[in-house]
Amino acid sequence: MPSAADEKSPAARPVGFFDSGVGGRCVLDAFRRLCPLEKTVYLADTEHCPYGNRPPEEVLRLTEACVRRLLGRDCKMIVVACNTATAAAIDVLRAEYPDIPFVGMEPALKPAALTTRSGVIGILATAGTLRGRLYGETKARFAKDVKVVTAVADEFVRLVERGETSGPEVERIVRARVEPLLEAGADRIVLGCTHFPHLKPVIELVCAGRAEVVDSSEAVARQARRILASRGLLA
Ligand code: DGL
């Protein structure tokens, strides 16, 4: 049993996660597998889901409200488990709360660009992520020598929120978005929205034999652990 003193130590505080909905749970699950001793709080802003097609200023406002709620729960670190919220808000959050470590979702262009054989990578994301500075910079930095094709897949978010992640209708919807990327020659399909890993089995089925699916949930969980360790905050 932890003593009262342990409970008060900064390391004993929870790690906060949030997303517009259930999407970010894939990052939460990866983190829990990696750090089973950590306490976690997950906030799903389902009242305002989806974020993907809202103006960046609005996503920033919603994101700030999520962060205030998580800080009200005494979180020691916050994982912005949403690519769209990261794109709209991560710089502002870091400036507003310099003492709180924030981990954001990085579009996984780098591993895709490093491993592609065809020289074409496909990105599935929301409109908000694709117009963000982070995506533009990551693309310029890591994917300048490959062709990048993109698809906005807002309907995937709605499917996942409704708990529809398999079956012929889901496969038809997924195929309609992914097929054009495969036809353009993509042999890597990057899941640039945290809702999409929930559809990974269907996306993999559609991509079978033609492309590998790249998911950054595990990498973000590892980054979260690294940051806790570097600040002496691991439970
Ligand atoms: N899960 C979110 C993301 O990673 C956004 C989904 C949405 O609300 O549009 O981008």
Short mmCIF file of C-alpha atoms and ligand atoms in Angstrom, two decimals:
data_model
loop_
_atom_site.label_atom_id
_atom_site.label_comp_id
_atom_site.label_asym_id
_atom_site.label_seq_id
_atom_site.Cartn_x
_atom_site.Cartn_y
_atom_site.Cartn_z
CA MET A 1 0.00 0.00 0.00
CA PRO A 2 1.41 3.46 -0.86
CA SER A 3 1.88 5.73 2.15
CA ALA A 4 0.16 9.14 2.40
CA ALA A 5 3.53 10.75 1.58
CA ASP A 6 3.79 8.68 -1.64
CA GLU A 7 0.29 9.74 -2.64
CA LYS A 8 1.31 13.40 -2.38
CA SER A 9 4.54 13.04 -4.35
CA PRO A 10 4.41 14.51 -7.89
CA ALA A 11 5.15 11.08 -9.38
CA ALA A 12 2.00 9.62 -7.80
CA ARG A 13 -0.26 12.05 -9.69
CA PRO A 14 -2.13 10.75 -12.75
CA VAL A 15 -1.28 11.18 -16.43
CA GLY A 16 -4.13 12.87 -18.33
CA PHE A 17 -5.21 11.88 -21.84
CA PHE A 18 -7.85 13.50 -23.98
CA ASP A 19 -9.37 13.31 -27.44
CA SER A 20 -12.55 14.49 -29.12
CA GLY A 21 -13.93 11.01 -28.41
CA VAL A 22 -12.86 7.42 -27.93
CA GLY A 23 -10.05 7.61 -30.53
CA GLY A 24 -7.23 8.44 -28.13
CA ARG A 25 -7.93 5.31 -26.10
CA CYS A 26 -5.52 3.48 -28.42
CA VAL A 27 -2.73 5.73 -27.08
CA LEU A 28 -4.00 5.28 -23.51
CA ASP A 29 -4.01 1.48 -23.93
CA ALA A 30 -0.47 1.48 -25.36
CA PHE A 31 0.69 3.66 -22.44
CA ARG A 32 -0.96 1.42 -19.86
CA ARG A 33 0.75 -1.66 -21.33
CA LEU A 34 4.06 0.16 -21.10
CA CYS A 35 3.56 1.80 -17.67
CA PRO A 36 1.13 -0.37 -15.71
CA LEU A 37 1.93 1.43 -12.46
CA GLU A 38 0.79 4.83 -13.70
CA LYS A 39 -2.59 6.25 -12.76
CA THR A 40 -4.42 7.66 -15.78
CA VAL A 41 -7.40 9.90 -16.47
CA TYR A 42 -9.05 9.83 -19.89
CA LEU A 43 -11.29 12.65 -21.11
CA ALA A 44 -13.44 12.13 -24.23
CA ASP A 45 -14.96 15.43 -25.38
CA THR A 46 -17.81 13.61 -27.13
CA GLU A 47 -20.07 16.64 -26.75
CA HIS A 48 -17.94 18.42 -29.37
CA CYS A 49 -16.82 15.44 -31.47
CA PRO A 50 -15.74 15.60 -34.27
CA TYR A 51 -12.95 18.19 -34.09
CA GLY A 52 -11.58 17.37 -37.54
CA ASN A 53 -13.47 19.91 -39.62
CA ARG A 54 -13.75 22.74 -37.10
CA PRO A 55 -11.68 25.95 -37.54
CA PRO A 56 -8.33 25.79 -35.68
CA GLU A 57 -9.32 28.59 -33.27
CA GLU A 58 -12.35 26.58 -32.18
CA VAL A 59 -10.30 23.39 -31.73
CA LEU A 60 -7.83 25.43 -29.67
CA ARG A 61 -10.64 26.69 -27.42
CA LEU A 62 -12.06 23.17 -26.94
CA THR A 63 -8.59 21.79 -26.30
CA GLU A 64 -7.85 24.43 -23.66
CA ALA A 65 -11.10 23.49 -21.90
CA CYS A 66 -10.06 19.79 -21.87
CA VAL A 67 -6.66 20.72 -20.45
CA ARG A 68 -8.22 22.82 -17.68
CA ARG A 69 -10.42 19.88 -16.70
CA LEU A 70 -7.48 17.47 -16.62
CA LEU A 71 -5.39 19.91 -14.58
CA GLY A 72 -8.33 20.11 -12.20
CA ARG A 73 -7.71 16.37 -11.68
CA ASP A 74 -4.09 17.16 -10.72
CA CYS A 75 -2.49 15.54 -13.78
CA LYS A 76 1.33 15.57 -13.82
CA MET A 77 1.51 15.31 -17.62
CA ILE A 78 -1.01 15.60 -20.46
CA VAL A 79 -1.08 13.48 -23.59
CA VAL A 80 -2.98 15.25 -26.36
CA ALA A 81 -4.20 11.95 -27.83
CA CYS A 82 -5.69 13.66 -30.87
CA ASN A 83 -3.82 14.69 -34.01
CA THR A 84 -6.27 17.50 -34.77
CA ALA A 85 -5.98 19.03 -31.28
CA THR A 86 -2.18 18.69 -31.38
CA ALA A 87 -2.09 20.50 -34.72
CA ALA A 88 -4.25 23.36 -33.46
CA ALA A 89 -3.01 23.76 -29.91
CA ILE A 90 0.22 22.10 -28.79
CA ASP A 91 2.41 25.23 -29.11
CA VAL A 92 -0.11 27.40 -27.25
CA LEU A 93 -0.55 24.81 -24.48
CA ARG A 94 3.21 24.52 -23.93
CA ALA A 95 3.45 28.33 -23.71
CA GLU A 96 0.43 28.60 -21.39
CA TYR A 97 1.55 25.85 -19.00
CA PRO A 98 5.36 25.80 -19.04
CA ASP A 99 5.51 23.55 -15.96
CA ILE A 100 3.32 20.81 -17.41
CA PRO A 101 4.83 18.38 -19.91
CA PHE A 102 2.62 17.88 -22.98
CA VAL A 103 2.94 14.97 -25.40
CA GLY A 104 1.30 15.42 -28.79
CA MET A 105 0.51 13.20 -31.75
CA GLU A 106 3.18 13.40 -34.45
CA PRO A 107 2.05 12.39 -37.95
CA ALA A 108 4.10 9.19 -38.54
CA LEU A 109 5.52 10.38 -41.85
CA LYS A 110 9.09 9.64 -40.85
CA PRO A 111 8.88 5.83 -40.41
CA ALA A 112 6.70 5.61 -43.51
CA ALA A 113 9.10 7.69 -45.61
CA LEU A 114 12.11 5.73 -44.34
CA THR A 115 10.66 2.32 -45.18
CA THR A 116 8.65 2.86 -48.38
CA ARG A 117 9.87 0.89 -51.39
CA SER A 118 7.49 2.40 -53.91
CA GLY A 119 8.43 5.98 -52.95
CA VAL A 120 4.77 6.81 -52.33
CA ILE A 121 3.17 7.09 -48.89
CA GLY A 122 -0.50 7.60 -48.10
CA ILE A 123 -1.79 9.62 -45.16
CA LEU A 124 -5.27 9.22 -43.68
CA ALA A 125 -6.14 12.15 -41.41
CA THR A 126 -8.62 14.90 -40.65
CA ALA A 127 -8.66 18.20 -42.56
CA GLY A 128 -7.45 19.97 -39.41
CA THR A 129 -4.36 17.80 -39.14
CA LEU A 130 -3.45 18.09 -42.80
CA ARG A 131 -3.53 21.90 -42.77
CA GLY A 132 -1.53 22.13 -39.52
CA ARG A 133 1.99 23.51 -39.25
CA LEU A 134 3.25 20.30 -37.62
CA TYR A 135 2.19 18.15 -40.54
CA GLY A 136 3.68 20.63 -43.05
CA GLU A 137 6.99 20.74 -41.19
CA THR A 138 7.20 16.97 -40.67
CA LYS A 139 6.48 16.44 -44.35
CA ALA A 140 9.12 18.98 -45.43
CA ARG A 141 11.66 17.44 -43.07
CA PHE A 142 11.17 13.72 -43.46
CA ALA A 143 9.18 13.15 -46.63
CA LYS A 144 10.73 15.52 -49.13
CA ASP A 145 12.09 12.69 -51.25
CA VAL A 146 8.86 10.70 -51.45
CA LYS A 147 5.47 11.37 -52.96
CA VAL A 148 2.78 11.96 -50.30
CA VAL A 149 -0.87 11.33 -51.13
CA THR A 150 -3.57 12.19 -48.60
CA ALA A 151 -7.20 11.41 -47.83
CA VAL A 152 -9.50 13.11 -45.33
CA ALA A 153 -11.50 10.34 -43.69
CA ASP A 154 -13.97 12.08 -41.36
CA GLU A 155 -16.50 9.28 -41.75
CA PHE A 156 -14.06 6.88 -40.03
CA VAL A 157 -14.39 9.04 -36.89
CA ARG A 158 -18.18 8.73 -36.94
CA LEU A 159 -17.94 4.94 -37.40
CA VAL A 160 -15.60 4.53 -34.45
CA GLU A 161 -17.70 6.79 -32.22
CA ARG A 162 -20.71 4.60 -33.02
CA GLY A 163 -18.68 1.49 -32.20
CA GLU A 164 -18.88 0.23 -35.79
CA THR A 165 -15.44 -1.17 -36.51
CA SER A 166 -16.13 -4.27 -38.61
CA GLY A 167 -18.53 -5.72 -41.15
CA PRO A 168 -19.20 -5.29 -44.87
CA GLU A 169 -20.49 -1.68 -44.67
CA VAL A 170 -17.44 -0.57 -42.66
CA GLU A 171 -15.19 -2.33 -45.18
CA ARG A 172 -16.94 -0.56 -48.06
CA ILE A 173 -16.45 2.88 -46.43
CA VAL A 174 -12.81 2.16 -45.58
CA ARG A 175 -12.10 0.83 -49.08
CA ALA A 176 -13.57 3.96 -50.69
CA ARG A 177 -11.01 6.15 -48.84
CA VAL A 178 -7.99 3.85 -48.92
CA GLU A 179 -8.20 2.46 -52.47
CA PRO A 180 -7.29 5.77 -54.18
CA LEU A 181 -4.12 5.95 -52.04
CA LEU A 182 -3.18 2.39 -53.02
CA GLU A 183 -3.94 3.12 -56.67
CA ALA A 184 -1.60 6.11 -56.45
CA GLY A 185 1.14 3.58 -55.55
CA ALA A 186 1.29 4.02 -51.77
CA ASP A 187 2.89 1.06 -50.00
CA ARG A 188 2.66 2.70 -46.55
CA ILE A 189 -0.62 3.99 -45.13
CA VAL A 190 -0.16 6.30 -42.14
CA LEU A 191 -2.99 6.49 -39.59
CA GLY A 192 -2.91 10.24 -38.90
CA CYS A 193 -5.91 10.30 -36.56
CA THR A 194 -6.23 8.45 -33.27
CA HIS A 195 -9.67 7.15 -34.19
CA PHE A 196 -8.24 5.18 -37.11
CA PRO A 197 -6.28 2.46 -35.22
CA HIS A 198 -9.69 1.26 -34.02
CA LEU A 199 -10.32 0.35 -37.68
CA LYS A 200 -6.85 -1.13 -38.19
CA PRO A 201 -8.00 -4.72 -38.90
CA VAL A 202 -10.29 -3.48 -41.71
CA ILE A 203 -7.68 -1.05 -43.07
CA GLU A 204 -5.12 -3.89 -43.06
CA LEU A 205 -7.56 -6.13 -44.86
CA VAL A 206 -8.03 -3.52 -47.59
CA CYS A 207 -4.26 -2.95 -47.81
CA ALA A 208 -3.33 -6.66 -47.71
CA GLY A 209 -0.36 -7.48 -49.94
CA ARG A 210 -0.13 -3.88 -51.17
CA ALA A 211 0.70 -1.62 -48.24
CA GLU A 212 1.70 -1.65 -44.59
CA VAL A 213 -0.32 0.31 -42.07
CA VAL A 214 1.69 2.71 -39.88
CA ASP A 215 0.25 3.54 -36.47
CA SER A 216 2.06 5.86 -34.04
CA SER A 217 0.17 4.94 -30.82
CA GLU A 218 3.04 2.83 -29.41
CA ALA A 219 5.68 5.41 -30.33
CA VAL A 220 3.71 8.17 -28.59
CA ALA A 221 3.28 5.97 -25.50
CA ARG A 222 7.06 5.40 -25.45
CA GLN A 223 7.66 9.14 -25.80
CA ALA A 224 5.31 9.77 -22.86
CA ARG A 225 7.28 7.30 -20.73
CA ARG A 226 10.60 8.90 -21.77
CA ILE A 227 9.36 12.35 -20.74
CA LEU A 228 8.14 11.10 -17.35
CA ALA A 229 11.47 9.37 -16.78
CA SER A 230 13.51 12.43 -17.79
CA ARG A 231 11.60 14.57 -15.26
CA GLY A 232 11.74 12.01 -12.47
CA LEU A 233 7.95 11.64 -12.64
CA LEU A 234 7.61 7.88 -13.29
CA ALA A 235 5.31 6.19 -10.77
N1 DGL B 1 -9.08 11.60 -32.97
C1 DGL B 1 -8.86 12.88 -33.52
C2 DGL B 1 -7.54 12.98 -34.26
O1 DGL B 1 -6.62 12.26 -33.93
C3 DGL B 1 -9.92 13.66 -34.22
C4 DGL B 1 -11.16 13.08 -34.69
C5 DGL B 1 -12.20 14.16 -34.85
O2 DGL B 1 -12.73 14.57 -33.83
O3 DGL B 1 -12.41 14.62 -35.98
O4 DGL B 1 -7.38 13.76 -35.14
#
